[in-house]
Amino acid sequence: MNGATLSDAAKAMLSGGKGLLAMDESNGTCNRRFAEAGIAQTVEMRRAYRDLLVTTPGLGHYISGAILYDETIHQATADGTPFVKVLSDAGIMVGIKVDTGAKALPGHPGEKVTEGLDGLRERLRDYVGMGARFAKWRAVVDPAPQGAAGPSDACLRVNAHALARYAALCQEAGLVPIVEPEVLMDGDHTQAHCREITEAFLRHVFHELAMQGVLLEAMILKPNMVVAGLACSRQDTAEEVADATVRCLRRMVPAAVPGIAFLSGGQSAQAAAARLSAMHSRHGPDSVAPLPWLLSFSFGRALQQSALEVWSGKEENRQAAQSALLHRARSSCAAVRGEYDVSMDT
Ligand code: 13P
């Protein structure tokens, strides 16, 4: 695939006011969420849950792409239709998580590096053969590892390097890379601290992307919003989060990048929607300096959590769970138009 085609695909992923559904939890993460909701942690329950997500009627009105996990991309609905076909028939592009997880970074207690580059070229080729159009790699940074003032330079650099290696391999294979450098929300750090670390991480990431020849026009950035830690006593308003996030992204993300899709990262679904909506209402097309990129969502928990809780592993709750997912997808799209209001959730 040439660069122009790939860049069109990247734009299409976030156009029309739609966003992405992250349903690519690894088996470990999915099982942990199932355990919290009292659901049995089996292959069949994971399949049944993903079955209800991908067959949600009308999902394609709000969701342009779904990110799957390796187990899920091989699975099918109860009647044997591959998930990949169900999604494609609904007009939803198929994506695939290709990193193999964040592992302890040697010599740097409390810090992690995301692995998965070995054999990645071959795995990407296989996923393209299965119908994937884009991929995702998540790197995580603790803003205060083991109480330190901030992450080490080594942690930022190795993660940025791996993200760029992955992105270059994706583009070679004809896949749009979602580049996800995440500053975690765990801890009591302030919003100012989050902004400082997010800027530092993005600076490393775009340096590496340039060094390794990644075509910025043919990628999507998936960052965190600039928010205080979950345990911080001062939580900022949606407007404050919107302004700090937009200022940070304007400084760090070249205008050549077609789209930015936020992760939710442990925010409530309502907070994530309110903050994204404030970004659009305050910095949208009618503002003095409109945003240079499409700004949307690639939420996992903020889209799925209510559906998972409603489902609770019971077939009789399937339709109600699908309604919950659709409601969150609709609310998130309202946020992309700058029209989300918390009354939509009451
Ligand atoms: P959350 O929205 O739950 O943070 O998940 C997004 C994601 O894809 C994490 O890699």
Coordinates of C-alpha atoms and ligand atoms in Angstrom, one line a residue:
M1 CA 0.0 0.0 0.0
N2 CA 1.4 3.4 -0.8
G3 CA 1.6 6.4 1.5
A4 CA -1.4 8.2 0.0
T5 CA -3.7 5.2 0.4
L6 CA -2.5 4.7 4.0
S7 CA -3.0 8.3 4.8
D8 CA -6.6 8.1 3.4
A9 CA -7.2 5.1 5.7
A10 CA -5.9 7.0 8.7
K11 CA -8.2 9.9 8.0
A12 CA -11.1 7.6 7.5
M13 CA -10.6 6.0 10.9
L14 CA -11.7 9.1 12.7
S15 CA -13.8 10.9 10.1
G16 CA -17.6 11.5 10.2
G17 CA -17.5 12.3 13.8
K18 CA -17.0 8.7 14.8
G19 CA -14.5 7.0 17.1
L20 CA -12.8 3.7 17.9
L21 CA -13.8 1.0 20.3
A22 CA -10.9 -0.5 22.1
M23 CA -11.9 -4.1 22.9
D24 CA -8.4 -5.5 22.8
E25 CA -7.9 -6.3 26.5
S26 CA -5.4 -9.1 26.8
N27 CA -6.7 -12.3 28.4
G28 CA -5.2 -11.4 31.7
T29 CA -6.8 -7.9 31.7
C30 CA -10.2 -9.2 30.5
N31 CA -10.1 -12.0 33.1
R32 CA -9.4 -9.4 35.8
R33 CA -12.4 -7.3 34.8
F34 CA -14.5 -10.4 34.6
A35 CA -13.4 -11.4 38.1
E36 CA -14.4 -7.9 39.4
A37 CA -17.8 -8.3 37.8
G38 CA -18.3 -11.8 39.1
I39 CA -18.1 -13.4 35.6
A40 CA -16.4 -16.8 35.0
Q41 CA -12.9 -16.3 33.3
T42 CA -13.1 -18.8 30.4
V43 CA -12.4 -18.6 26.7
E44 CA -16.1 -19.1 26.0
M45 CA -17.2 -16.3 28.3
R46 CA -14.6 -14.0 26.7
R47 CA -16.0 -15.0 23.3
A48 CA -19.6 -14.5 24.3
Y49 CA -18.8 -11.0 25.7
R50 CA -17.0 -10.0 22.5
D51 CA -19.8 -11.5 20.5
L52 CA -22.3 -9.2 22.2
L53 CA -20.1 -6.2 21.6
V54 CA -19.5 -6.7 17.9
T55 CA -23.1 -7.7 17.1
T56 CA -24.6 -4.6 18.8
P57 CA -27.2 -3.3 16.3
G58 CA -26.3 0.2 15.0
L59 CA -22.8 0.3 16.4
G60 CA -21.4 1.3 13.0
H61 CA -23.3 4.6 13.3
Y62 CA -20.9 5.7 16.0
I63 CA -17.8 3.5 15.8
S64 CA -15.5 3.4 12.7
G65 CA -13.0 0.9 14.0
A66 CA -12.7 -1.8 16.6
I67 CA -9.4 -2.9 18.1
L68 CA -9.2 -6.6 18.7
Y69 CA -6.9 -8.9 20.6
D70 CA -5.2 -11.9 19.1
E71 CA -7.6 -14.4 20.6
T72 CA -10.6 -12.3 19.5
I73 CA -9.6 -11.8 15.9
H74 CA -9.7 -15.6 15.5
Q75 CA -13.1 -15.9 17.1
A76 CA -16.6 -16.0 15.7
T77 CA -20.2 -15.4 16.8
A78 CA -22.4 -18.2 18.2
D79 CA -23.6 -19.0 14.6
G80 CA -20.1 -19.2 13.3
T81 CA -19.7 -15.9 11.6
P82 CA -16.1 -14.6 12.1
F83 CA -16.0 -11.4 14.2
V84 CA -13.9 -9.8 11.4
K85 CA -16.8 -10.3 8.9
V86 CA -19.4 -9.1 11.4
L87 CA -17.5 -5.9 11.9
S88 CA -16.7 -5.4 8.2
D89 CA -20.4 -5.9 7.3
A90 CA -21.3 -3.2 9.9
G91 CA -18.8 -0.8 8.2
I92 CA -16.4 -1.0 11.1
M93 CA -12.7 -1.3 10.3
V94 CA -10.8 -4.1 12.1
G95 CA -7.7 -3.2 14.2
I96 CA -5.4 -5.4 16.2
K97 CA -3.3 -4.9 19.3
V98 CA 0.2 -6.2 18.5
D99 CA 2.3 -5.4 21.5
T100 CA 2.9 -8.2 23.9
G101 CA 2.6 -6.1 27.1
A102 CA 4.6 -3.8 29.3
K103 CA 7.4 -5.6 31.2
A104 CA 9.7 -4.5 34.0
L105 CA 12.5 -2.2 32.6
P106 CA 15.8 -3.6 33.8
G107 CA 17.7 -1.3 36.1
H108 CA 14.8 1.0 36.6
P109 CA 12.6 -0.1 39.5
G110 CA 8.9 0.6 39.0
E111 CA 9.3 1.4 35.3
K112 CA 8.1 -0.6 32.2
V113 CA 9.0 -1.1 28.6
T114 CA 6.5 -2.5 26.1
E115 CA 7.7 -5.6 24.3
G116 CA 6.6 -7.4 21.1
L117 CA 9.0 -6.4 18.3
D118 CA 10.5 -9.8 17.7
G119 CA 8.7 -11.5 14.8
L120 CA 6.4 -8.5 14.4
R121 CA 6.9 -8.2 10.6
E122 CA 5.6 -11.7 10.2
R123 CA 2.7 -11.3 12.6
L124 CA 1.6 -8.1 10.9
R125 CA 1.6 -9.9 7.6
D126 CA -0.7 -12.6 9.1
Y127 CA -3.1 -10.0 10.6
V128 CA -3.3 -8.2 7.2
G129 CA -4.3 -11.6 5.7
M130 CA -7.1 -11.8 8.3
G131 CA -8.5 -8.5 7.4
A132 CA -6.9 -6.0 9.8
R133 CA -6.5 -2.5 8.5
F134 CA -4.8 -0.9 11.5
A135 CA -2.8 -1.8 14.6
K136 CA -2.2 -0.6 18.1
W137 CA 0.8 -0.6 20.5
R138 CA 0.5 0.8 24.0
A139 CA 3.5 2.1 26.0
V140 CA 2.9 3.1 29.6
V141 CA 4.8 5.6 31.8
D142 CA 4.2 6.0 35.5
P143 CA 4.5 9.8 36.2
A144 CA 6.1 9.1 39.6
P145 CA 7.6 5.6 39.7
Q146 CA 8.2 4.5 43.3
G147 CA 7.8 8.1 44.5
A148 CA 10.4 9.5 42.1
A149 CA 10.0 13.0 40.7
G150 CA 9.2 11.6 37.2
P151 CA 10.0 8.8 34.8
S152 CA 13.6 8.2 33.8
D153 CA 14.9 9.4 30.5
A154 CA 15.7 5.8 29.7
C155 CA 12.1 4.8 30.2
L156 CA 10.8 7.5 27.9
R157 CA 13.4 6.8 25.3
V158 CA 13.1 3.0 25.0
N159 CA 9.4 3.2 24.9
A160 CA 9.4 5.9 22.2
H161 CA 12.0 3.9 20.2
A162 CA 9.8 0.8 20.3
L163 CA 6.7 2.7 19.4
A164 CA 8.5 4.1 16.3
R165 CA 9.9 0.7 15.4
Y166 CA 6.4 -0.7 15.5
A167 CA 4.9 2.2 13.6
A168 CA 7.4 1.8 10.8
L169 CA 6.8 -1.9 10.5
C170 CA 3.0 -1.3 10.4
Q171 CA 3.3 1.2 7.5
E172 CA 5.6 -1.2 5.6
A173 CA 2.9 -3.9 6.0
G174 CA 0.1 -1.5 4.9
L175 CA -1.4 -1.0 8.3
V176 CA -2.2 2.3 10.0
P177 CA -0.4 2.4 13.3
I178 CA -2.1 3.7 16.4
V179 CA 0.7 5.1 18.5
E180 CA -0.3 5.0 22.2
P181 CA 2.1 6.7 24.6
E182 CA 0.1 6.6 27.9
V183 CA 1.0 8.6 31.1
L184 CA -0.9 6.7 33.8
M185 CA -3.5 8.3 36.0
D186 CA -2.6 6.2 39.1
G187 CA -1.2 8.3 42.0
D188 CA -1.7 11.8 43.5
H189 CA 0.2 13.9 41.0
T190 CA -1.1 17.2 39.9
Q191 CA -2.4 18.1 36.4
A192 CA 0.7 20.3 35.9
H193 CA 2.9 17.2 36.5
C194 CA 0.9 15.2 34.1
R195 CA 1.3 17.9 31.5
E196 CA 5.0 18.0 32.0
I197 CA 5.5 14.2 31.7
T198 CA 3.1 14.0 28.7
E199 CA 5.0 16.7 26.9
A200 CA 8.3 15.0 27.6
F201 CA 7.0 11.6 26.4
L202 CA 5.5 13.1 23.2
R203 CA 8.7 15.0 22.5
H204 CA 10.6 11.6 22.6
V205 CA 7.9 9.9 20.6
F206 CA 7.8 12.4 17.7
H207 CA 11.6 12.6 17.6
E208 CA 11.8 8.8 17.2
L209 CA 9.0 8.7 14.6
A210 CA 10.9 11.3 12.6
M211 CA 14.3 9.4 13.0
Q212 CA 12.7 6.2 11.8
G213 CA 11.0 7.7 8.8
V214 CA 7.4 7.1 10.0
L215 CA 4.9 8.9 7.7
L216 CA 3.0 11.2 10.1
E217 CA 0.1 11.5 7.7
A218 CA -0.5 7.8 8.0
M219 CA -0.8 7.3 11.7
I220 CA -3.2 8.0 14.6
L221 CA -1.9 9.2 18.0
K222 CA -3.7 7.8 21.1
P223 CA -2.6 9.9 24.1
N224 CA -3.9 10.4 27.6
M225 CA -5.8 13.5 28.4
V226 CA -3.9 15.9 30.7
V227 CA -5.4 15.1 34.1
A228 CA -4.4 15.0 37.7
G229 CA -3.8 11.6 39.3
L230 CA -6.9 9.8 40.5
A231 CA -5.8 10.3 44.1
C232 CA -5.0 14.0 43.7
S233 CA -7.1 16.2 46.0
R234 CA -7.6 18.8 43.3
Q235 CA -9.6 17.5 40.3
D236 CA -9.8 20.0 37.5
T237 CA -13.0 21.0 35.7
A238 CA -13.8 19.6 32.2
E239 CA -12.9 23.0 30.8
E240 CA -9.5 23.1 32.6
V241 CA -8.7 19.6 31.4
A242 CA -9.7 20.5 27.8
D243 CA -7.6 23.6 27.8
A244 CA -4.5 22.0 29.3
T245 CA -4.8 19.0 26.9
V246 CA -5.2 21.1 23.8
R247 CA -2.3 23.3 24.8
C248 CA -0.1 20.3 25.3
L249 CA -1.1 18.6 22.1
R250 CA -0.7 21.8 20.0
R251 CA 2.9 22.1 21.4
M252 CA 3.9 18.5 20.8
V253 CA 1.9 17.0 17.9
P254 CA 2.7 18.0 14.3
A255 CA -0.3 19.2 12.2
A256 CA 0.6 16.4 9.6
V257 CA -0.9 13.8 12.0
P258 CA -4.5 13.4 10.7
G259 CA -6.1 12.3 14.0
I260 CA -5.8 12.0 17.7
A261 CA -8.0 9.5 19.6
F262 CA -7.9 9.6 23.4
L263 CA -7.7 6.6 25.7
S264 CA -10.0 6.9 28.7
G265 CA -7.4 5.5 31.2
G266 CA -9.6 5.1 34.3
Q267 CA -11.7 8.3 34.0
S268 CA -15.4 7.7 34.4
A269 CA -17.2 7.5 31.1
Q270 CA -19.0 10.8 31.9
A271 CA -15.8 12.6 32.7
A272 CA -14.1 11.4 29.6
A273 CA -17.0 12.5 27.4
A274 CA -17.4 15.9 29.2
R275 CA -13.7 16.6 28.8
L276 CA -13.6 15.7 25.1
S277 CA -16.8 17.7 24.5
A278 CA -15.2 20.7 26.2
M279 CA -12.2 20.4 23.8
H280 CA -14.5 20.7 20.9
S281 CA -16.8 23.4 22.2
R282 CA -13.9 25.6 23.2
H283 CA -11.4 24.8 20.4
G284 CA -13.6 23.5 17.6
P285 CA -13.9 24.8 14.0
D286 CA -15.6 28.1 15.2
S287 CA -12.7 29.0 17.6
V288 CA -10.0 31.6 16.8
A289 CA -7.4 28.8 16.1
P290 CA -9.2 25.6 15.1
L291 CA -7.5 22.3 15.8
P292 CA -5.3 20.9 13.1
W293 CA -6.2 17.3 13.7
L294 CA -9.4 15.3 14.0
L295 CA -10.0 14.8 17.7
S296 CA -11.9 11.8 18.8
F297 CA -11.9 8.8 21.1
S298 CA -10.5 5.3 21.3
F299 CA -12.0 4.4 24.7
G300 CA -11.9 1.0 26.3
R301 CA -13.4 1.2 29.7
A302 CA -15.3 4.4 29.1
L303 CA -17.3 2.6 26.3
Q304 CA -17.4 -0.9 27.8
Q305 CA -17.6 -0.7 31.6
S306 CA -21.4 -0.2 31.9
A307 CA -22.1 -2.8 29.2
L308 CA -19.9 -5.3 31.1
E309 CA -21.6 -4.6 34.4
V310 CA -25.1 -4.9 32.9
W311 CA -24.2 -8.2 31.1
S312 CA -22.7 -9.8 34.2
G313 CA -22.1 -13.0 32.2
K314 CA -25.8 -13.7 31.7
E315 CA -27.3 -14.3 28.3
E316 CA -30.7 -12.7 29.3
N317 CA -28.9 -9.4 29.8
R318 CA -27.3 -9.4 26.4
Q319 CA -29.7 -6.8 24.8
A320 CA -29.5 -4.5 27.8
A321 CA -25.7 -4.6 27.7
Q322 CA -25.8 -3.8 23.9
S323 CA -28.0 -0.8 24.7
A324 CA -25.5 0.3 27.4
L325 CA -22.7 0.1 24.9
L326 CA -24.6 2.0 22.2
H327 CA -25.5 4.7 24.7
R328 CA -21.9 5.2 25.5
A329 CA -20.9 5.2 21.9
R330 CA -23.6 7.8 21.1
S331 CA -22.5 10.0 24.0
S332 CA -18.9 9.8 22.9
C333 CA -19.9 11.0 19.4
A334 CA -21.9 13.8 21.0
A335 CA -18.6 14.8 22.7
V336 CA -16.8 14.8 19.3
R337 CA -19.4 17.4 18.2
G338 CA -18.9 19.4 21.4
E339 CA -22.5 18.6 22.4
Y340 CA -22.2 16.1 25.2
D341 CA -24.0 17.1 28.4
V342 CA -24.0 15.1 31.6
S343 CA -27.8 15.2 31.5
M344 CA -27.6 12.7 28.7
D345 CA -26.5 10.2 31.4
T346 CA -29.2 11.0 34.0
Ligands
13P1 P1 -9.0 2.7 28.2 O1 -9.9 3.6 27.5 O2 -9.7 1.8 29.2 O3 -7.8 3.4 28.9 O4 -8.4 1.7 27.2 C1 -7.8 2.2 26.0 C2 -6.8 1.3 25.5 O5 -6.9 0.9 24.4 C3 -5.7 1.0 26.4 O6 -4.6 0.4 25.7

